[in-house]
Short mmCIF file of C-alpha atoms in Angstrom, two decimals:
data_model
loop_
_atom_site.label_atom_id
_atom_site.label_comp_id
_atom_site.label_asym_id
_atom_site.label_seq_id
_atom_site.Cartn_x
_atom_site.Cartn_y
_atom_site.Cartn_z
CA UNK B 29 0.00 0.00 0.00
CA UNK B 30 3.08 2.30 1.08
CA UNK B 31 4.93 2.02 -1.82
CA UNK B 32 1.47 2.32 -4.10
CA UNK B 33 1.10 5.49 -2.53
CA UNK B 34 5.04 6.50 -2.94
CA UNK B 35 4.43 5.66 -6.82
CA UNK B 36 1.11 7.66 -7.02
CA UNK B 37 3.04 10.55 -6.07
CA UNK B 38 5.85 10.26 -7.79
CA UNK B 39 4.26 9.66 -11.17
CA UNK B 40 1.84 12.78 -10.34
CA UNK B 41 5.45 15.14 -9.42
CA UNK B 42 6.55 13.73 -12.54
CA UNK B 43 3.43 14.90 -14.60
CA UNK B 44 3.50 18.30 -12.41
CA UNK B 45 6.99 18.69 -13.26
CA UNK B 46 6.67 17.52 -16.85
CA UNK B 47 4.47 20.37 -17.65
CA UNK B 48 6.29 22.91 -15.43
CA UNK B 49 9.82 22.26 -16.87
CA UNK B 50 12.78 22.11 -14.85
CA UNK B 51 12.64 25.19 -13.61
CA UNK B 52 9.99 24.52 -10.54
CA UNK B 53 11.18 22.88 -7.59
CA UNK B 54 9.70 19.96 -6.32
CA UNK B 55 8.63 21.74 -3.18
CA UNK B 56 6.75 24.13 -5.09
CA UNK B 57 4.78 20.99 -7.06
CA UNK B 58 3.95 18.81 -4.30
CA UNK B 59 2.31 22.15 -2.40
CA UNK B 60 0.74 23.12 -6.16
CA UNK B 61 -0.61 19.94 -6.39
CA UNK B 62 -1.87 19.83 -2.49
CA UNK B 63 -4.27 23.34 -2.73
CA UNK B 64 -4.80 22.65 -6.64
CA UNK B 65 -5.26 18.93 -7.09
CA UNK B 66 -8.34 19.49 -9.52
CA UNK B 67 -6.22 22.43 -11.62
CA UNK B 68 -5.78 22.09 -15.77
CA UNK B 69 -3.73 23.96 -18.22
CA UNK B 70 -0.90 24.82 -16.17
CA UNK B 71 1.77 27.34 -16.95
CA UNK B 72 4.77 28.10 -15.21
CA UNK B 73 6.74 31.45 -14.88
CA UNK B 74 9.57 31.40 -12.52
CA UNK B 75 11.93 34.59 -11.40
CA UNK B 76 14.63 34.64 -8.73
CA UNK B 77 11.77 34.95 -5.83
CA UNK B 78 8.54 34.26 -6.97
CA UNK B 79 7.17 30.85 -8.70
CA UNK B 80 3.35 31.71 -10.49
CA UNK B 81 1.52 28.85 -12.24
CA UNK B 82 -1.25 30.52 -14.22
CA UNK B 83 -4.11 27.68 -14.88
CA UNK B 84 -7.63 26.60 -15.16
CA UNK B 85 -9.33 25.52 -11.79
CA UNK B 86 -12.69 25.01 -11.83
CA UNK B 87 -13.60 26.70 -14.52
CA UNK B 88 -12.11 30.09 -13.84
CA UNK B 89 -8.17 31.51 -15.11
CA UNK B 90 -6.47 31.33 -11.79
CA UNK B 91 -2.96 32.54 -10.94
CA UNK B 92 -0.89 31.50 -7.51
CA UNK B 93 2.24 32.71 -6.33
CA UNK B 94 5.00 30.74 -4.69
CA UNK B 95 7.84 31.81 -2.97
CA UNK B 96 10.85 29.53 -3.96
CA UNK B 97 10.45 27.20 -0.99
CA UNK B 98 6.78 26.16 -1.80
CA UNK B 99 5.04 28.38 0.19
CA UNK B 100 2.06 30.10 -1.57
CA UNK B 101 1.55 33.87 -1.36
CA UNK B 102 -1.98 34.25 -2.66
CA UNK B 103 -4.08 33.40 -5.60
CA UNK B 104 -5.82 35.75 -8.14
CA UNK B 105 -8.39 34.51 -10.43
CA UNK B 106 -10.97 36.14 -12.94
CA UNK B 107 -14.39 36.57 -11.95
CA UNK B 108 -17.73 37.49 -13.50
CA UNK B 109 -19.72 40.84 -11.38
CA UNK B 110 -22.73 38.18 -10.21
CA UNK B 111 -20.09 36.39 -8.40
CA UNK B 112 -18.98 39.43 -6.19
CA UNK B 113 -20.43 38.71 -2.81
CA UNK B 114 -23.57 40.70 -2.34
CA UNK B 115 -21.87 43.40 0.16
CA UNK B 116 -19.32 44.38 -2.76
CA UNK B 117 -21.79 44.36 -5.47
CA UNK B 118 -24.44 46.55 -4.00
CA UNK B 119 -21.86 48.93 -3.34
CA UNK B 120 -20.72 49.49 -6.88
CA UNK B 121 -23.90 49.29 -7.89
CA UNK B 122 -24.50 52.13 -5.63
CA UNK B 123 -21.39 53.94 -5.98
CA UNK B 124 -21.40 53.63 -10.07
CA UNK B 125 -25.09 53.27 -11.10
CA UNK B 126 -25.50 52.09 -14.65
CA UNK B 127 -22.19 51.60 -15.40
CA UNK B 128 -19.74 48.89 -17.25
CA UNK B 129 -17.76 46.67 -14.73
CA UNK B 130 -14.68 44.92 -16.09
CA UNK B 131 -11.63 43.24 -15.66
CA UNK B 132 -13.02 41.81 -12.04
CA UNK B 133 -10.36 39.77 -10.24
CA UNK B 134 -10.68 38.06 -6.98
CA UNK B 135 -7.23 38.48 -4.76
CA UNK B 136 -6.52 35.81 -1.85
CA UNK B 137 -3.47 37.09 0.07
CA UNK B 138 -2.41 36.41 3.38
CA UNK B 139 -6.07 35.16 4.49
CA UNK B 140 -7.92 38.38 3.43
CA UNK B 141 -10.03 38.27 -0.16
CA UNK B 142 -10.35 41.67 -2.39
CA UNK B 143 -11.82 42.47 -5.52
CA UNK B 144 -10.18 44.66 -8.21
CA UNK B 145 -11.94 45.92 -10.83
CA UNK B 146 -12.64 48.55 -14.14
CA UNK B 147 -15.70 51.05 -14.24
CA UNK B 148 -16.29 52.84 -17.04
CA UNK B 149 -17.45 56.32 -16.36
CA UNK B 150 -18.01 57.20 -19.99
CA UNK B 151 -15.73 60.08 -20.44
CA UNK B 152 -13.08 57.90 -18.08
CA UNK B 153 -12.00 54.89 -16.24
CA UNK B 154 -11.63 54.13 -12.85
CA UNK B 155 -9.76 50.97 -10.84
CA UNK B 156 -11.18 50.22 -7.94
CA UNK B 157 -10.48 48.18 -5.14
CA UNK B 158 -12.83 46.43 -2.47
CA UNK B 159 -12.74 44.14 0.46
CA UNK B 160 -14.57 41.43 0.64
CA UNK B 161 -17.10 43.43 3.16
CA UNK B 162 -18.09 46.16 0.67
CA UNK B 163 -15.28 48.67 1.56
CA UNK B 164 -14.66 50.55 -1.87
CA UNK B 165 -12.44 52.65 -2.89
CA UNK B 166 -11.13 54.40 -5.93
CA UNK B 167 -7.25 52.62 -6.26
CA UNK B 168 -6.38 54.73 -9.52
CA UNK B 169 -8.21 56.92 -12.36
CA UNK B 170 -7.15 55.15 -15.78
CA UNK B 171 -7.44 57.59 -19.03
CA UNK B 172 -10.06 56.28 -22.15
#
């Protein structure tokens, strides 16, 4: 049973690592494949510090940040506006009343979720930023 199990892994580092290259760690796989068992499509980027996969989990582009040692930072991932929790998206709505929201992407960092995001204003852009609790605020004005 042990050494089914030791094989099982390996063979699954060895996929892991087949489609990252030889550039990610093993530490960094085996936690990858721990908090993203289910994930598809996976591409690597690696830099001195920071290890991101960029992949397909559940249906949604996701991104998760390593540091070299396996940890993971945080996640990022793309959302759609009806899947803002009800707090955030009442207070765009009310904030920026018939407007266009875009570019909505759900950050998981250090065990506190935020939402980024693009409203079109017409004549300009804004980036906003919210926690998961409704807080908004304006994070940068963006020219058309």
């Amino acid at each position: 049973m042990i050494t089914l199990a030791a094989i099982f892994i390996s063979a699954t580092l060895t996929a892991f690592r087949a489609e990252a290259g030889d550039n990610v760690n093993s530490r960094v796989l085996e936690q990858f494949k721990k908090e993203f068992s289910e994930a598809t499509d996976i591409k690597w980027s690696v830099t001195n510090e920071i290890v991101k996969a960029n992949f397909n989990y559940h249906n949604a582009r996701t991104e998760a940040y390593f540091t070299t040692d396996g940890q993971l930072i945080g996640t990022a991932r793309s959302i759609l506006f009806s899947q803002l929790p009800i707090a955030v998206a009442k207070e765009v709505e009310k904030k920026y009343a018939a407007t266009t929201v875009y570019e909505i992407v759900e950050y998981y960092v250090n065990g506190e979720t935020q939402y980024s995001m693009i409203v079109d204003l017409g004549k300009n852009k804004l980036k906003i930023k919210s926690t998961a609790g409704g807080n908004t605020w304006v994070e940068k004005k963006l020219r058309k």
